[in-house]
Coordinates of C-alpha atoms and ligand atoms in Angstrom, one line a residue:
M1 CA 0.0 0.0 0.0
P2 CA 1.1 3.6 -0.5
I3 CA 2.7 4.6 2.8
R4 CA 1.1 8.0 3.0
N5 CA -1.2 10.1 1.0
H6 CA 0.2 13.4 2.3
M7 CA 1.8 14.9 -0.7
E8 CA 2.2 14.9 -4.5
K9 CA 4.2 12.0 -5.6
I10 CA 5.4 9.7 -8.4
I11 CA 4.7 6.0 -8.1
I12 CA 7.0 3.4 -9.4
I13 CA 5.4 0.0 -10.2
D14 CA 7.9 -2.7 -9.6
F15 CA 8.1 -5.6 -12.0
G16 CA 11.1 -7.1 -10.3
S17 CA 14.1 -5.4 -11.8
Q18 CA 17.3 -5.4 -9.7
V19 CA 17.5 -1.7 -10.1
T20 CA 13.9 -0.5 -9.4
K21 CA 15.2 1.1 -6.2
L22 CA 17.4 3.4 -8.2
I23 CA 14.4 4.8 -10.1
A24 CA 12.9 5.8 -6.7
R25 CA 16.2 7.4 -5.7
R26 CA 16.6 9.3 -8.9
V27 CA 13.2 10.8 -8.5
R28 CA 13.8 11.8 -4.9
E29 CA 17.2 13.3 -5.8
L30 CA 15.3 15.6 -8.0
G31 CA 13.2 16.8 -5.0
V32 CA 10.0 14.8 -5.6
F33 CA 8.6 12.1 -3.3
S34 CA 8.4 8.7 -4.9
E35 CA 7.1 5.3 -3.7
I36 CA 7.6 1.8 -5.1
L37 CA 4.5 -0.3 -5.3
T38 CA 3.7 -3.8 -6.3
I39 CA 0.9 -4.7 -8.7
K40 CA -1.0 -5.9 -5.7
D41 CA -0.6 -2.5 -4.0
I42 CA -1.7 -0.6 -7.0
K43 CA -5.0 -2.5 -7.2
K44 CA -5.9 -1.2 -3.7
I45 CA -5.4 2.5 -4.6
K46 CA -8.7 4.4 -4.5
D47 CA -7.6 7.9 -4.8
Y48 CA -5.2 9.0 -7.5
K49 CA -5.3 12.7 -6.7
Q50 CA -1.7 12.9 -5.3
I51 CA -0.2 10.7 -8.0
K52 CA 1.2 12.9 -10.7
G53 CA 3.1 10.3 -12.7
I54 CA 3.6 6.6 -12.9
I55 CA 6.8 4.8 -13.8
L56 CA 6.8 1.1 -14.9
S57 CA 10.0 -0.6 -13.9
G58 CA 12.0 -3.2 -15.8
G59 CA 11.7 -6.9 -14.8
P60 CA 12.7 -10.4 -15.7
S61 CA 9.3 -11.4 -17.1
T62 CA 8.3 -11.3 -20.8
V63 CA 5.1 -10.0 -22.3
T64 CA 5.4 -12.7 -25.1
K65 CA 4.0 -15.3 -22.7
I66 CA 0.2 -15.8 -22.4
E67 CA 0.4 -14.9 -18.7
Y68 CA 2.5 -11.8 -17.9
S69 CA 2.5 -9.2 -15.1
N70 CA 0.5 -6.2 -16.0
I71 CA -1.2 -3.3 -14.3
P72 CA -4.9 -2.9 -14.3
K73 CA -5.9 -1.5 -17.8
D74 CA -7.7 1.5 -16.6
I75 CA -4.4 3.0 -15.3
Y76 CA -3.4 3.6 -18.9
F77 CA -6.4 5.8 -19.3
K78 CA -6.4 7.9 -16.2
K79 CA -4.6 10.8 -17.9
I80 CA -1.7 10.4 -15.5
P81 CA 1.7 10.5 -17.4
I82 CA 3.4 7.1 -17.7
L83 CA 7.0 6.3 -18.3
G84 CA 7.8 2.6 -19.1
I85 CA 11.4 1.4 -18.6
C86 CA 12.5 -1.7 -20.4
Y87 CA 9.8 -4.3 -19.5
G88 CA 7.7 -1.2 -18.8
L89 CA 8.1 -0.1 -22.4
Q90 CA 7.2 -3.5 -23.7
L91 CA 4.1 -3.5 -21.6
I92 CA 3.0 -0.2 -23.0
A93 CA 3.7 -1.5 -26.6
K94 CA 1.7 -4.6 -25.9
E95 CA -1.2 -2.6 -24.5
F96 CA -1.4 -0.4 -27.6
Q97 CA -1.1 -3.1 -30.2
G98 CA 2.6 -3.0 -30.9
S99 CA 4.6 -6.2 -31.4
I100 CA 7.3 -7.6 -29.2
G101 CA 9.8 -10.1 -30.3
S102 CA 12.9 -11.6 -28.9
F103 CA 16.3 -10.6 -30.2
K104 CA 17.6 -14.2 -30.3
K105 CA 21.3 -13.7 -31.4
K106 CA 21.4 -10.0 -30.9
R107 CA 20.3 -9.4 -27.4
E108 CA 21.4 -6.0 -26.1
F109 CA 23.4 -6.0 -22.9
G110 CA 25.7 -3.3 -21.8
R111 CA 26.4 0.1 -23.5
A112 CA 24.7 1.2 -26.7
K113 CA 24.7 4.3 -28.8
L114 CA 21.4 6.2 -28.8
F115 CA 20.5 8.5 -31.7
Q116 CA 17.8 11.1 -31.8
K117 CA 15.0 10.6 -34.4
K118 CA 12.6 13.2 -33.3
R119 CA 12.4 16.0 -30.7
S120 CA 10.5 15.2 -27.6
L121 CA 9.7 16.7 -24.2
L122 CA 11.3 13.6 -22.7
T123 CA 14.6 14.1 -24.3
K124 CA 14.8 17.9 -24.1
D125 CA 18.5 18.9 -23.5
L126 CA 19.6 15.2 -23.8
F127 CA 21.1 15.2 -27.2
N128 CA 23.8 17.9 -26.9
K129 CA 26.0 15.7 -29.1
K130 CA 25.5 13.2 -31.9
Y131 CA 24.6 10.3 -29.7
K132 CA 24.3 9.3 -26.0
S133 CA 25.7 6.2 -24.4
V134 CA 22.9 4.3 -22.7
W135 CA 22.8 1.0 -20.7
M136 CA 20.8 -1.8 -22.1
S137 CA 19.8 -5.1 -20.6
H138 CA 17.1 -6.8 -22.6
Q139 CA 16.3 -9.9 -24.7
D140 CA 12.8 -8.8 -25.9
A141 CA 12.3 -5.7 -28.0
V142 CA 9.4 -3.8 -29.5
T143 CA 9.4 -4.6 -33.1
K144 CA 6.2 -2.8 -34.3
L145 CA 5.3 0.7 -33.2
P146 CA 2.1 0.7 -31.0
K147 CA -0.9 2.6 -32.2
G148 CA -0.6 6.4 -31.8
F149 CA 3.1 6.3 -30.9
K150 CA 6.1 7.9 -32.6
I151 CA 9.8 6.9 -32.5
V152 CA 11.9 9.4 -30.5
A153 CA 15.3 7.7 -30.5
S154 CA 16.9 4.4 -31.7
T155 CA 20.1 2.4 -31.3
K156 CA 21.6 0.2 -34.0
E157 CA 20.0 -2.9 -32.6
S158 CA 16.6 -1.6 -31.7
K159 CA 14.8 1.0 -33.7
L160 CA 12.1 1.6 -31.1
T161 CA 14.3 2.5 -28.2
I162 CA 12.4 5.6 -27.1
I163 CA 8.8 6.0 -28.1
E164 CA 6.1 8.5 -27.2
D165 CA 2.4 9.2 -27.4
Q166 CA 2.5 12.9 -26.7
E167 CA -1.3 13.2 -26.6
R168 CA -1.8 10.6 -24.0
K169 CA 1.5 11.4 -22.2
I170 CA 2.7 7.9 -22.4
Y171 CA 6.5 7.3 -22.9
G172 CA 8.7 4.3 -23.1
V173 CA 12.5 3.8 -23.0
Q174 CA 14.2 0.4 -23.7
F175 CA 17.4 1.3 -21.8
H176 CA 17.8 2.0 -18.1
P177 CA 18.1 5.8 -17.4
E178 CA 18.3 5.0 -13.7
V179 CA 21.7 3.4 -13.7
T180 CA 24.8 5.6 -13.7
H181 CA 26.2 3.9 -16.9
T182 CA 23.5 5.7 -18.9
E183 CA 24.9 9.1 -19.8
N184 CA 22.7 11.9 -18.4
G185 CA 19.9 9.5 -17.5
N186 CA 18.7 12.0 -14.9
I187 CA 17.7 14.4 -17.7
I188 CA 15.1 11.9 -18.8
F189 CA 13.7 11.8 -15.2
K190 CA 13.9 15.6 -14.9
N191 CA 11.9 16.0 -18.1
F192 CA 9.4 13.4 -17.2
L193 CA 8.8 14.9 -13.8
F194 CA 8.8 18.6 -14.5
S195 CA 7.9 19.0 -18.2
I196 CA 5.5 16.1 -18.6
C197 CA 4.0 15.4 -15.1
K198 CA 4.4 19.0 -14.1
I199 CA 5.0 18.0 -10.5
K200 CA 6.6 20.6 -8.2
K201 CA 10.0 20.2 -6.7
K202 CA 8.8 20.3 -3.1
W203 CA 10.2 17.3 -1.3
K204 CA 13.2 17.4 1.0
I205 CA 14.2 14.8 3.5
N206 CA 15.0 17.5 6.1
S207 CA 11.4 18.8 6.1
E208 CA 10.3 15.3 7.1
K209 CA 12.1 15.6 10.5
N210 CA 9.4 17.5 12.3
R211 CA 6.6 15.3 10.9
L212 CA 8.5 12.2 12.0
I213 CA 9.0 13.5 15.5
N214 CA 5.3 14.5 15.7
D215 CA 4.2 11.1 14.4
I216 CA 6.3 9.4 17.1
K217 CA 4.8 11.6 19.8
K218 CA 1.3 10.8 18.6
I219 CA 1.9 7.1 18.5
V220 CA 3.9 6.6 21.6
K221 CA 2.2 9.1 23.9
N222 CA 3.4 8.4 27.5
D223 CA 4.6 4.8 26.8
K224 CA 8.1 3.5 26.8
V225 CA 10.2 2.6 23.7
I226 CA 13.2 0.3 23.7
C227 CA 15.9 0.4 21.0
A228 CA 18.9 -1.6 20.1
L229 CA 21.7 0.9 19.4
S230 CA 24.7 -0.2 17.4
G231 CA 26.4 3.1 16.8
G232 CA 25.8 2.8 13.0
V233 CA 24.0 5.6 11.3
D234 CA 20.6 4.0 11.1
S235 CA 20.0 3.1 14.7
S236 CA 21.7 6.3 15.8
V237 CA 19.3 8.4 13.8
V238 CA 16.4 6.4 15.1
A239 CA 17.5 7.0 18.7
L240 CA 18.0 10.7 18.2
L241 CA 14.6 11.1 16.5
I242 CA 12.8 9.2 19.2
N243 CA 14.7 11.0 21.9
K244 CA 13.6 14.3 20.4
A245 CA 10.0 13.1 20.6
I246 CA 9.8 11.4 24.0
K247 CA 13.0 12.0 25.9
K248 CA 13.4 9.9 29.0
N249 CA 10.9 7.3 27.8
L250 CA 13.4 6.0 25.3
I251 CA 15.7 3.2 26.6
C252 CA 18.6 2.3 24.4
I253 CA 20.6 -0.9 24.7
M254 CA 24.0 -1.3 23.3
V255 CA 25.3 -4.9 23.2
D256 CA 29.1 -5.1 22.9
T257 CA 29.8 -8.3 21.1
G258 CA 33.5 -7.8 21.1
L259 CA 33.3 -8.0 17.4
M260 CA 33.2 -4.3 16.6
R261 CA 35.9 -2.1 15.2
K262 CA 38.7 -1.0 17.6
N263 CA 37.5 1.4 20.3
E264 CA 34.3 2.0 18.3
F265 CA 31.7 0.8 20.8
K266 CA 33.1 2.7 23.8
S267 CA 33.4 5.9 21.9
S268 CA 29.8 5.6 20.5
Y269 CA 28.5 4.9 24.0
N270 CA 30.2 8.0 25.3
I271 CA 28.8 10.1 22.5
F272 CA 25.3 8.9 23.2
K273 CA 25.6 9.1 26.9
K274 CA 27.5 12.4 27.3
K275 CA 26.8 14.4 24.2
Y276 CA 23.2 13.4 23.5
K277 CA 22.3 12.4 27.1
L278 CA 20.4 9.4 26.0
N279 CA 19.2 6.8 28.5
V280 CA 21.6 4.1 27.3
R281 CA 22.7 0.8 28.8
L282 CA 25.9 -0.8 27.7
I283 CA 26.1 -4.6 28.0
N284 CA 29.5 -6.2 27.7
A285 CA 28.8 -9.6 26.1
S286 CA 32.1 -10.3 24.4
K287 CA 33.1 -13.3 26.5
L288 CA 29.8 -14.9 25.7
Y289 CA 30.2 -14.3 22.0
F290 CA 33.7 -15.7 21.9
N291 CA 32.6 -18.8 23.8
K292 CA 29.7 -19.5 21.5
L293 CA 31.9 -19.0 18.4
R294 CA 34.7 -21.2 19.6
N295 CA 35.7 -23.7 16.9
I296 CA 32.9 -22.5 14.5
Q297 CA 34.1 -22.1 11.0
D298 CA 31.0 -22.2 8.9
P299 CA 30.0 -18.6 7.9
E300 CA 26.3 -19.3 8.1
K301 CA 26.6 -21.0 11.5
K302 CA 28.6 -17.9 12.7
R303 CA 25.8 -15.6 11.5
K304 CA 23.1 -17.7 13.1
I305 CA 24.9 -17.9 16.5
I306 CA 25.6 -14.2 16.6
G307 CA 22.0 -13.3 15.6
N308 CA 20.4 -15.6 18.1
L309 CA 22.6 -14.6 20.9
F310 CA 21.9 -11.0 20.2
I311 CA 18.2 -11.6 20.5
K312 CA 18.6 -13.5 23.7
I313 CA 20.7 -10.8 25.4
F314 CA 18.5 -8.1 24.2
E315 CA 15.4 -9.8 25.5
K316 CA 16.9 -10.5 28.9
E317 CA 17.9 -6.8 29.2
A318 CA 14.6 -5.5 28.0
Y319 CA 12.7 -7.6 30.5
K320 CA 14.4 -5.7 33.3
F321 CA 12.4 -2.6 32.3
K322 CA 8.7 -2.5 33.0
N323 CA 5.9 -1.3 30.8
I324 CA 7.6 -1.2 27.5
K325 CA 5.2 -1.0 24.6
F326 CA 7.3 -0.3 21.6
L327 CA 10.5 -1.5 19.9
A328 CA 12.3 0.9 17.6
Q329 CA 14.2 -0.4 14.6
G330 CA 16.3 1.3 12.0
T331 CA 14.6 -0.5 9.1
L332 CA 15.3 1.3 5.8
Y333 CA 13.3 1.5 2.6
P334 CA 15.4 -1.0 0.7
D335 CA 14.8 -3.5 3.5
I336 CA 11.0 -3.1 3.0
I337 CA 11.3 -3.3 -0.8
E338 CA 13.5 -6.3 -0.7
S339 CA 11.4 -8.2 1.8
R340 CA 8.3 -8.1 -0.4
S341 CA 8.6 -9.6 -3.8
A342 CA 7.4 -7.8 -6.9
T343 CA 6.8 -10.9 -8.9
G344 CA 6.0 -13.5 -6.2
S345 CA 9.3 -15.2 -6.7
I346 CA 11.6 -16.0 -3.8
T347 CA 15.0 -14.5 -4.6
S348 CA 17.9 -16.8 -3.8
K349 CA 19.4 -16.3 -0.4
I350 CA 23.1 -15.5 -0.7
K351 CA 23.8 -14.8 3.0
S352 CA 21.5 -14.6 5.9
H353 CA 21.5 -11.0 7.3
H354 CA 20.7 -11.4 10.9
N355 CA 19.1 -8.1 11.5
V356 CA 16.6 -8.4 8.7
G357 CA 13.4 -10.0 10.0
G358 CA 13.4 -8.1 13.2
L359 CA 14.2 -8.4 16.9
P360 CA 12.4 -10.4 19.6
K361 CA 9.0 -11.5 18.4
K362 CA 8.2 -13.1 21.7
M363 CA 8.2 -9.8 23.5
N364 CA 5.0 -8.7 21.8
L365 CA 6.1 -5.2 21.3
K366 CA 4.7 -2.9 18.7
L367 CA 7.3 -1.8 16.1
I368 CA 8.3 1.7 15.4
E369 CA 10.3 2.1 12.2
P370 CA 10.7 5.8 11.5
L371 CA 13.2 5.3 8.7
K372 CA 11.3 2.8 6.7
E373 CA 10.5 5.2 3.9
F374 CA 14.1 6.4 3.4
F375 CA 17.3 5.4 1.7
K376 CA 20.6 5.4 3.5
D377 CA 21.8 8.7 1.9
E378 CA 18.6 10.3 3.1
V379 CA 19.1 9.0 6.6
R380 CA 22.5 10.6 6.6
I381 CA 21.0 14.0 5.7
L382 CA 18.4 13.5 8.4
G383 CA 21.2 12.7 10.8
K384 CA 22.8 16.0 10.0
S385 CA 19.7 17.9 10.7
L386 CA 19.5 16.1 14.1
G387 CA 23.0 17.2 14.9
L388 CA 24.5 13.7 14.6
V389 CA 28.3 13.8 14.8
N390 CA 30.0 13.3 11.4
S391 CA 32.0 10.3 12.6
I392 CA 28.7 8.4 13.0
R393 CA 26.8 10.1 10.2
N394 CA 29.3 9.2 7.5
K395 CA 30.3 5.8 8.8
H396 CA 30.6 3.1 6.3
P397 CA 28.1 0.2 6.5
F398 CA 29.1 -2.4 9.0
P399 CA 27.5 -5.9 9.1
G400 CA 25.5 -7.1 12.1
P401 CA 27.8 -10.1 12.7
G402 CA 30.8 -7.7 12.8
L403 CA 34.3 -8.8 12.5
A404 CA 33.4 -12.5 12.9
I405 CA 32.6 -12.6 9.1
R406 CA 35.8 -10.8 8.3
I407 CA 37.9 -13.4 10.1
I408 CA 37.9 -16.4 7.9
G409 CA 37.6 -19.6 9.8
K410 CA 37.7 -19.8 13.6
V411 CA 37.2 -16.6 15.5
T412 CA 39.3 -16.0 18.6
P413 CA 39.9 -12.9 20.8
Q414 CA 43.6 -12.9 19.6
K415 CA 42.7 -12.9 15.9
T416 CA 40.0 -10.3 16.6
K417 CA 42.6 -8.0 18.3
I418 CA 45.0 -8.4 15.3
L419 CA 42.2 -7.6 12.9
Q420 CA 41.0 -4.6 14.9
D421 CA 44.5 -3.1 14.9
A422 CA 45.0 -3.6 11.2
D423 CA 41.5 -2.3 10.3
H424 CA 42.1 0.7 12.6
I425 CA 45.3 1.6 10.7
F426 CA 43.6 1.2 7.3
V427 CA 40.5 3.3 8.2
S428 CA 42.6 6.0 9.9
E429 CA 44.8 6.3 6.8
L430 CA 41.7 6.5 4.6
V431 CA 40.4 9.4 6.7
K432 CA 43.9 11.1 6.7
H433 CA 44.2 10.9 2.9
N434 CA 40.6 12.2 2.4
L435 CA 39.6 8.9 0.8
Y436 CA 37.1 7.6 3.4
N437 CA 34.2 9.6 2.1
K438 CA 34.9 8.7 -1.5
I439 CA 34.6 5.0 -0.7
W440 CA 31.3 3.2 0.0
Q441 CA 32.7 0.6 2.3
A442 CA 36.2 -0.3 3.3
Y443 CA 37.6 -2.8 5.8
A444 CA 40.4 -5.1 6.7
G445 CA 39.9 -8.9 6.8
L446 CA 42.0 -11.6 8.3
L447 CA 42.8 -14.7 6.1
P448 CA 43.3 -18.0 7.9
M449 CA 46.6 -19.1 6.4
K450 CA 50.0 -18.1 7.6
T451 CA 52.8 -17.4 5.3
V452 CA 56.6 -16.9 5.6
G453 CA 58.1 -13.5 5.8
V454 CA 61.3 -11.9 6.8
M455 CA 61.7 -9.0 9.1
G456 CA 65.2 -7.8 10.0
D457 CA 67.2 -10.9 10.1
S458 CA 64.3 -13.1 11.4
R459 CA 61.9 -15.4 9.7
T460 CA 58.2 -14.7 10.4
Y461 CA 55.3 -17.0 10.0
E462 CA 52.1 -14.9 10.3
Y463 CA 48.7 -14.2 9.0
T464 CA 47.7 -12.4 5.8
C465 CA 45.6 -9.2 6.0
L466 CA 43.1 -8.6 3.2
L467 CA 42.0 -5.1 2.4
R468 CA 38.7 -4.4 0.7
A469 CA 37.4 -1.0 -0.5
V470 CA 34.5 -0.7 -2.8
I471 CA 32.4 2.0 -4.5
S472 CA 28.8 1.2 -4.8
E473 CA 25.4 2.8 -4.8
D474 CA 23.3 0.4 -2.8
G475 CA 25.6 -2.6 -1.9
M476 CA 23.9 -4.7 -4.5
T477 CA 26.7 -4.3 -7.0
A478 CA 30.2 -2.9 -6.3
D479 CA 33.5 -2.1 -7.9
Y480 CA 36.8 -2.2 -6.1
F481 CA 38.3 1.2 -5.4
N482 CA 41.3 2.2 -7.4
F483 CA 43.9 3.3 -4.9
P484 CA 47.1 5.2 -5.9
K485 CA 50.1 2.9 -5.7
D486 CA 51.7 5.2 -3.1
F487 CA 48.7 4.7 -0.8
L488 CA 48.9 1.0 -1.1
D489 CA 52.6 1.0 -0.4
E490 CA 52.1 3.1 2.7
I491 CA 49.3 1.1 4.1
S492 CA 51.0 -2.2 3.6
N493 CA 54.1 -0.9 5.4
K494 CA 52.1 0.6 8.3
I495 CA 50.1 -2.6 8.8
V496 CA 53.0 -5.0 8.7
N497 CA 55.2 -2.8 10.9
G498 CA 52.4 -1.9 13.3
V499 CA 50.5 -5.1 13.8
P500 CA 52.3 -8.2 15.2
G501 CA 50.7 -11.3 13.8
I502 CA 50.5 -9.9 10.2
N503 CA 53.4 -10.2 7.7
R504 CA 51.5 -9.9 4.4
V505 CA 48.9 -7.5 3.0
V506 CA 46.8 -8.1 -0.1
Y507 CA 44.2 -5.9 -1.8
D508 CA 41.0 -7.5 -3.1
I509 CA 40.4 -6.5 -6.7
T510 CA 37.1 -8.3 -7.3
S511 CA 33.9 -6.6 -8.0
K512 CA 30.4 -7.7 -6.9
P513 CA 29.2 -9.8 -8.6
P514 CA 30.9 -12.3 -8.9
S515 CA 32.3 -11.7 -5.4
T516 CA 30.4 -10.2 -2.4
I517 CA 31.4 -7.2 -0.4
E518 CA 32.0 -9.2 2.8
L519 CA 34.2 -12.3 2.9
E520 CA 31.7 -14.6 4.5
Ligands
XMP601 P1 27.5 -8.6 0.7 O1 28.6 -9.2 1.5 O2 26.2 -9.4 0.8 O3 27.2 -7.3 1.5 O4 27.9 -8.2 -0.6 C1 26.3 -6.2 1.1 C2 26.2 -5.2 2.2 O5 25.5 -5.8 3.3 C3 26.3 -5.7 4.5 N1 26.0 -7.0 5.2 C4 25.3 -7.0 6.3 N2 24.7 -6.0 7.0 N3 23.9 -7.6 8.6 C5 24.0 -6.3 8.1 O6 23.4 -5.4 8.7 C6 24.5 -8.6 8.0 O7 24.4 -9.8 8.4 C7 25.2 -8.3 6.8 N4 26.0 -9.1 5.9 C8 26.5 -8.2 5.0 C9 27.7 -5.6 4.0 O8 28.6 -5.1 5.0 C10 27.5 -4.8 2.8 O9 27.4 -3.4 3.1

């Protein structure tokens, strides 16, 4: 269901593309509120007043089958502008008696050159040179122009790459303007929003702050809220928001697993306690974690043990407080989108993320998830307006199971200490060289094998430290960061000299896919 009907918006109907989220982000980056809906959601909409435009996403399905995912027909005739992307374009073509065929030998994947055939509101200011480079990912293509439509642009492989029915304000593009590989893709969105849908640029994440605080006040009233605070940006912003709304009635619990980065937990605790004066309880559970993880090598087992233990500890602590009605969580919009399937298919589980799926169910608490409409970048902006310190606001993502999934094989306090020291050097150097904020996520990992080295006149036989640094937009795909050689030289030197137990440093140069960002 649409989350709120409080302002003009663009809705995106999700047909299961991996990059649907990016469409919503592009729209929001242009100052317009957007929501992603499933076909099921859209069938429940009664009032379209606030919906100023509809974007149909791409997806893995094909309209050439007898049964294919489609929106209710009347939506095409509501006089609300529509933009179909990839599968969305093919749906439009099908609806208006075009033909769709499969490319067979000549599927289009990757970059393609887009040439203008006709002027259009959708491509205003796009063709400032002979062609634009766009990102394609399709097997089917529109082979016959649907009724009432005109060709706006073509590639060598597909003539009907952008089509329009100016009268009905229905547009379709075969490529993906939402991905960064498409040159100036945002111009397409800008034109669609402001020239075609004529929606106003009114939405700002900062102006949501007061509404969120008021909503929390209204919901919680004089009851108590409990919150697991990790010191990451999401839970920190949740805690500050709720604290602004209900002050002392917020109880924060920080569980120190011993698997966090060097000094990080203590310093976050001090910030929350002293700077923000939150009611926060610190639980030192590191011994318990190391005991439970003793001799465990399997990554999935590690994740399960850590997740279950966290719930147990949290529950035990929470029971010490009386009359708690609510549990606050830092669930983000991508968590919500990913947990409901657009197409009904169950996407394959690569790794079990322990914090997705929620905290104690047994406790029977009502959930408050104030960030569930927002992307991480938006949460960082919200954090700024709440006065969250930069060291937390700009922190790279950190996985729930912590360093346990960055120590390959058995996890011990000794190995954890070695890794914390190496990671601390790496991250501090990134900050010092102004690289930290250019990278999406960076960390050091500890590989289980020892190798021979030589230091001074002595032979060493120690662990290998793996460095990982990636650029990404949402963690779904990632590229390794291209460090200058001097930086790599310096970092290798500092780690080997500064961390007893490590005599070799390697840099991971795999992207995701085929690799993942974390090691386990
Ligand atoms: P992968 O390794 O799947 O990671 O490419 C993608 C992003 O997810 C983070 N990650 C986790 N985050 N709990 C979390 O909160 C987890 O169990 C978990 N596992 C991976 C990872 O750090 C990266 O940002």
